[in-house]
Coordinates of C-alpha atoms in Angstrom, one line a residue:
X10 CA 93.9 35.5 121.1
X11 CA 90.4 37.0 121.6
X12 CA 92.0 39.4 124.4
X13 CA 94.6 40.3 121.5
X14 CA 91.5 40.5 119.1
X15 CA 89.6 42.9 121.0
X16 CA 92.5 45.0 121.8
X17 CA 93.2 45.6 117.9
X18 CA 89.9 45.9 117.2
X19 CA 88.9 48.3 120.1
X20 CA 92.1 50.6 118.6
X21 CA 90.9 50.5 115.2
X22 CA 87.5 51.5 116.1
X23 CA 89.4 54.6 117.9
X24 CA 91.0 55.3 115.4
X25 CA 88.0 55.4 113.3
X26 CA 86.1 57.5 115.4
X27 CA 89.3 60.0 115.7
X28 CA 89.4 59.9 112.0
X29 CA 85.8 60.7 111.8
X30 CA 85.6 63.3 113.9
X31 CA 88.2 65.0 112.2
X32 CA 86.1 64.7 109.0
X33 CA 83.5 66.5 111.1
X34 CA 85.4 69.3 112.1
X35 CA 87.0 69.7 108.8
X36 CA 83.5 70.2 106.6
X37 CA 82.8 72.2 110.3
X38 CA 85.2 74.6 109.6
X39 CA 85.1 75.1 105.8
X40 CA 81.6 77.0 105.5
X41 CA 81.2 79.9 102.9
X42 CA 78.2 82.1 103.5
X43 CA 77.2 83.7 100.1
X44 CA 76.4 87.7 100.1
X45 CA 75.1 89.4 97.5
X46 CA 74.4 93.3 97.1
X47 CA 73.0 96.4 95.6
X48 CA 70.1 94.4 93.7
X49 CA 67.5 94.2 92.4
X50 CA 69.7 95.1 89.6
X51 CA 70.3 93.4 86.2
X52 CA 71.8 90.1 87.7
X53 CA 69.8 89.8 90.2
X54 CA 67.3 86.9 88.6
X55 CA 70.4 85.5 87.4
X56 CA 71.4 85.2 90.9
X57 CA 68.2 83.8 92.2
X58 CA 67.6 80.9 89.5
X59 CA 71.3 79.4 90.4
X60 CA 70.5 79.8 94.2
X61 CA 67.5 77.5 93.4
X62 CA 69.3 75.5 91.2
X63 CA 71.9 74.5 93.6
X64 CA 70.0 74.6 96.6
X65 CA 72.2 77.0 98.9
X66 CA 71.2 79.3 100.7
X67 CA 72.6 83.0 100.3
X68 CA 72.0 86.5 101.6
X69 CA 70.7 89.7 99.3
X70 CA 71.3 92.6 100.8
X71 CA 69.1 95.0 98.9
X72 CA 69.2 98.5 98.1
X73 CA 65.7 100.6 98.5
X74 CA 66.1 102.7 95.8
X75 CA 66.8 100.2 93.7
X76 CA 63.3 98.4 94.5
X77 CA 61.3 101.6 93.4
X78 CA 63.6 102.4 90.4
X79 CA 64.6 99.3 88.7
X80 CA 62.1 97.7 86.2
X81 CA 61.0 94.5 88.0
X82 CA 62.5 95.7 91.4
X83 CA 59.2 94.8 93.4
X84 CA 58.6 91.7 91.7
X85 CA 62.6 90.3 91.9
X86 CA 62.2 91.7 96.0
X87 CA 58.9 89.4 96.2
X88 CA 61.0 86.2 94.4
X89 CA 64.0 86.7 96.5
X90 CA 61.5 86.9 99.7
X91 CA 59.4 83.9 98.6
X92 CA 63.3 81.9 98.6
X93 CA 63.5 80.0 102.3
X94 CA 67.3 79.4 101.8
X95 CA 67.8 83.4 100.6
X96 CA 67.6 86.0 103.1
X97 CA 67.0 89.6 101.9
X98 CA 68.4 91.9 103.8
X99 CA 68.9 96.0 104.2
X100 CA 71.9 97.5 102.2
X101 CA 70.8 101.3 102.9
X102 CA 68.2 103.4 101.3
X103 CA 70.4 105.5 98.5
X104 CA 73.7 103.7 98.4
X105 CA 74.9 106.7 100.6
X106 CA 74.3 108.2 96.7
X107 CA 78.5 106.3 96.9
X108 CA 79.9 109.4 99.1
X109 CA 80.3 107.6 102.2
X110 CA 82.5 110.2 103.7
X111 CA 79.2 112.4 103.3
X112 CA 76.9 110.4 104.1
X113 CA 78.7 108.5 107.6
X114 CA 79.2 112.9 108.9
X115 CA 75.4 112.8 109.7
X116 CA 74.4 110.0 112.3
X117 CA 71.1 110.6 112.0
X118 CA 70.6 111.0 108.4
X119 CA 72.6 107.0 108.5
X120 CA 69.9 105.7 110.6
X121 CA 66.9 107.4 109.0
X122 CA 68.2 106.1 105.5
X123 CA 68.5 102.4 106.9
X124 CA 64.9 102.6 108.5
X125 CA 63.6 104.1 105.1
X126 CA 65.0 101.2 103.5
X127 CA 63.4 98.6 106.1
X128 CA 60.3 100.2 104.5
X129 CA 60.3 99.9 101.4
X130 CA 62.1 96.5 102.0
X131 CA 59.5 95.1 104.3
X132 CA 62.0 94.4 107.1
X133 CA 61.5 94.3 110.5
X134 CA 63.9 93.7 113.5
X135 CA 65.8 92.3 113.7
X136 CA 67.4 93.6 110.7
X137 CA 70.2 91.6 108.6
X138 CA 72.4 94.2 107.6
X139 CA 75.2 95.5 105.3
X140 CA 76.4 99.3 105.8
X141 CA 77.3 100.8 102.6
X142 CA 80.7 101.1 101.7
X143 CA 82.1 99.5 105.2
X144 CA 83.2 96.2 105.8
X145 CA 82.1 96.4 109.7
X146 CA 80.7 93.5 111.9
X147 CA 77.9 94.1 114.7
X148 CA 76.8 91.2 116.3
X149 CA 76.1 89.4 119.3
X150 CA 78.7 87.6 119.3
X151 CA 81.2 89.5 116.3
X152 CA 81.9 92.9 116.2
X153 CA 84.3 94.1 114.0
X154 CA 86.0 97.6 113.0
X155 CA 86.9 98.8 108.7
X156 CA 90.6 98.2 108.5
X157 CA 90.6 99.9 105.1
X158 CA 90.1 103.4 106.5
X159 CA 92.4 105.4 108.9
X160 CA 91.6 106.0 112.4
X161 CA 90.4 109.5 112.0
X162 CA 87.3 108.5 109.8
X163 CA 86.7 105.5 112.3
X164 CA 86.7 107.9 115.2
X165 CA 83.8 110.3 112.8
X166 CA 82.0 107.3 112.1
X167 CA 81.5 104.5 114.9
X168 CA 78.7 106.1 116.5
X169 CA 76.8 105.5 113.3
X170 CA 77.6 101.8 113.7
X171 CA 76.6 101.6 117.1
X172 CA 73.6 103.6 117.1
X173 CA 72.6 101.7 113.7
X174 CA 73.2 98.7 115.2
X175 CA 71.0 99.9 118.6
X176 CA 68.1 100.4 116.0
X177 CA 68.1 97.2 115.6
X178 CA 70.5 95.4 112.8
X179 CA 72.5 93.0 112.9
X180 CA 75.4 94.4 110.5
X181 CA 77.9 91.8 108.3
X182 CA 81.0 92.9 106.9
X183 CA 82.7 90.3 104.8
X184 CA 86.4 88.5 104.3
X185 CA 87.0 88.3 101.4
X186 CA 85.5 89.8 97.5
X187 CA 84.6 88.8 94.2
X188 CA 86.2 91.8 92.6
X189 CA 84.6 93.0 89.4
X190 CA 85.5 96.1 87.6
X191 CA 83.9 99.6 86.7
X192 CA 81.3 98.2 84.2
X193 CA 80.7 94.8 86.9
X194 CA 82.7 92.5 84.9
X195 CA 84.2 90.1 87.0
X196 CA 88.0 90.2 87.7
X197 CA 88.7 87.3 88.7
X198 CA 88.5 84.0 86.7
X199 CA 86.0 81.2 88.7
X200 CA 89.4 78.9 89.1
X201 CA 91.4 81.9 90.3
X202 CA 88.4 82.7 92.6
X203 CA 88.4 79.0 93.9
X204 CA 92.3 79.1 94.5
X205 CA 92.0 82.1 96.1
X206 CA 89.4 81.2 98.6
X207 CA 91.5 77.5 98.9
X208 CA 94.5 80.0 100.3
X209 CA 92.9 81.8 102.6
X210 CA 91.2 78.8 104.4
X211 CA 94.7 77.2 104.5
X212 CA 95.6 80.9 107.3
X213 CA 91.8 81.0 108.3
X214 CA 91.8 84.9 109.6
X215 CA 88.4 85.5 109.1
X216 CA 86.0 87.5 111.5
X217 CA 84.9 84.2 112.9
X218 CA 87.2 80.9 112.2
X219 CA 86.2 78.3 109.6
X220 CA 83.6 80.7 108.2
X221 CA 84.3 82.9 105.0
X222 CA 81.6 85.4 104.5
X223 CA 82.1 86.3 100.6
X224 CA 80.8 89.7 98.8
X225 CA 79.5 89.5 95.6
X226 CA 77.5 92.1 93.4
X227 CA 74.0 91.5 91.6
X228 CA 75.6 93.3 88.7
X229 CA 78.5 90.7 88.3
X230 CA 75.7 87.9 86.5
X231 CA 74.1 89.7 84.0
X232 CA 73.9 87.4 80.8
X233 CA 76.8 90.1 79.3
X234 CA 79.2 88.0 81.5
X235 CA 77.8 84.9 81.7
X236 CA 76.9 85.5 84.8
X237 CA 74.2 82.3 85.4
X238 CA 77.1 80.2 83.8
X239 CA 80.2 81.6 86.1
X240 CA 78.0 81.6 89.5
X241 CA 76.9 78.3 88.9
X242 CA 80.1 77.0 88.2
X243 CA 81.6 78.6 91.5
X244 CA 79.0 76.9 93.6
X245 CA 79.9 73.2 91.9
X246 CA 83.5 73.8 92.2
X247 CA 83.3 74.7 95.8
X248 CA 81.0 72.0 96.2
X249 CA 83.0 69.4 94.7
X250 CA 86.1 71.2 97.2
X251 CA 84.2 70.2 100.2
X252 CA 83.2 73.4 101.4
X253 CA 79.8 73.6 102.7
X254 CA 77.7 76.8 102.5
X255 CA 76.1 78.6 105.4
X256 CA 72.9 80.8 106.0
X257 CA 73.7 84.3 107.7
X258 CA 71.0 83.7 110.3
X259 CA 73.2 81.2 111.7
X260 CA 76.3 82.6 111.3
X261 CA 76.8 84.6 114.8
X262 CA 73.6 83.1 117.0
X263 CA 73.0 85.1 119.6
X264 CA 73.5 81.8 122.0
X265 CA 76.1 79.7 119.8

């Protein structure tokens, strides 16, 4: 009987163990990493009192101009910095002023703009990065190409990557959008959003598997859309999902 016993027993235990692990590598492989761009813009404290709120972290990649221009830039730069789970990082200079086919036909002028912003950021390498306007990945460990434009603009443009990269960034693209429109309303509904992102875990093609890298804009939570209210309630849905939330320093370690 005991040798009966301690067979069952010893193949529940497996079992448990299997079952566990499996737990493990589910939450493992169901990490969002929160990005955030263009601020400091209206939205931007929004964004920052929620972050704290809900204790995850989040990356802000900011835009330099936008520091010197908006009212409050400096001061919501300084809060963002002062943040251990938020990590503000360089989103260009001028926004490539939004002609990116302009602004990617000069190398040099692309890498003088993102040092300029490291400036007026207070960055220094290494550099977490977002190119304007280009959903491109360089890494140690990910590196990634635009699908959305055609082969011709790549081959104009992925010496400014590289060489951007060389001066020391690390560069995120992202997998998948918070669309908002023209005026930064958001399109999508929170619960759309949430079923959305529940889909695309379910086929997992992201730059790196298990981990969603989602792009947001500052301007999306301005009080106009309730924005405090509708990021919040993301985060808790998600939350309540199972997902866990990432920080972009850890998201492609050099040494994973």
């Amino acid at each position: 009987m005991n040798r009966l016993w301690n067979a069952l027993f010893g193949s529940a235990l497996a079992g448990a163990m299997l079952a566990a692990c499996a737990v493990g590598a589910s939450a493992a492989d169901r990490t969002i990493f929160l990005t955030f761009e263009d601020g400091p813009l209206p939205g931007t404290k929004n964004v920052l009192s929620v972050l704290s709120q809900e204790n995850v972290p989040a990356a802000m990649f900011m835009v330099g101009l936008h520091v010197e221009t908006i009212p409050n830039g400096r001061d919501l730069l300084a809060e963002a910095k002062s943040m251990s789970l938020v990590t503000v990082g360089n989103h260009s200079y001028n926004h490539a002023n939004n002609r990116y086919r302009r602004f990617y036909a000069n190398t040099k002028a692309v890498v003088a703009d993102m040092l300029h912003a490291n400036q007026v950021l207070g960055l220094t390498p290494i550099v977490h990065a977002r190119l304007p306007g280009r959903d491109v990945f360089r890494l140690p460990t990910v590196s990634r190409e635009d699908l959305s434009i055609n082969v011709a603009q790549w081959e104009r443009e992925w010496l400014d990557y590289e060489l951007v990269a060389e001066a020391g960034f690390y560069l995120y693209g992202w997998d998948f959008e918070w669309v908002h429109s023209d005026d930064g309303k958001p399109v999508q509904s929170v619960d759309r959003l949430v079923s959305e992102i529940d889909h695309l875990f379910q086929y997992g093609r992201f730059a790196q598997p298990g981990k969603m890298i989602l792009l947001m804009h500052d301007e999306m939570f301005q009080d106009q859309f309730d924005g405090q209210g509708k990021l919040q309630s993301l985060i808790q849905k998600l939350k309540q999902r199972g997902y866990a939330f990432g920080d972009i320093r850890s998201y492609a370690p050099s040494n994973p």
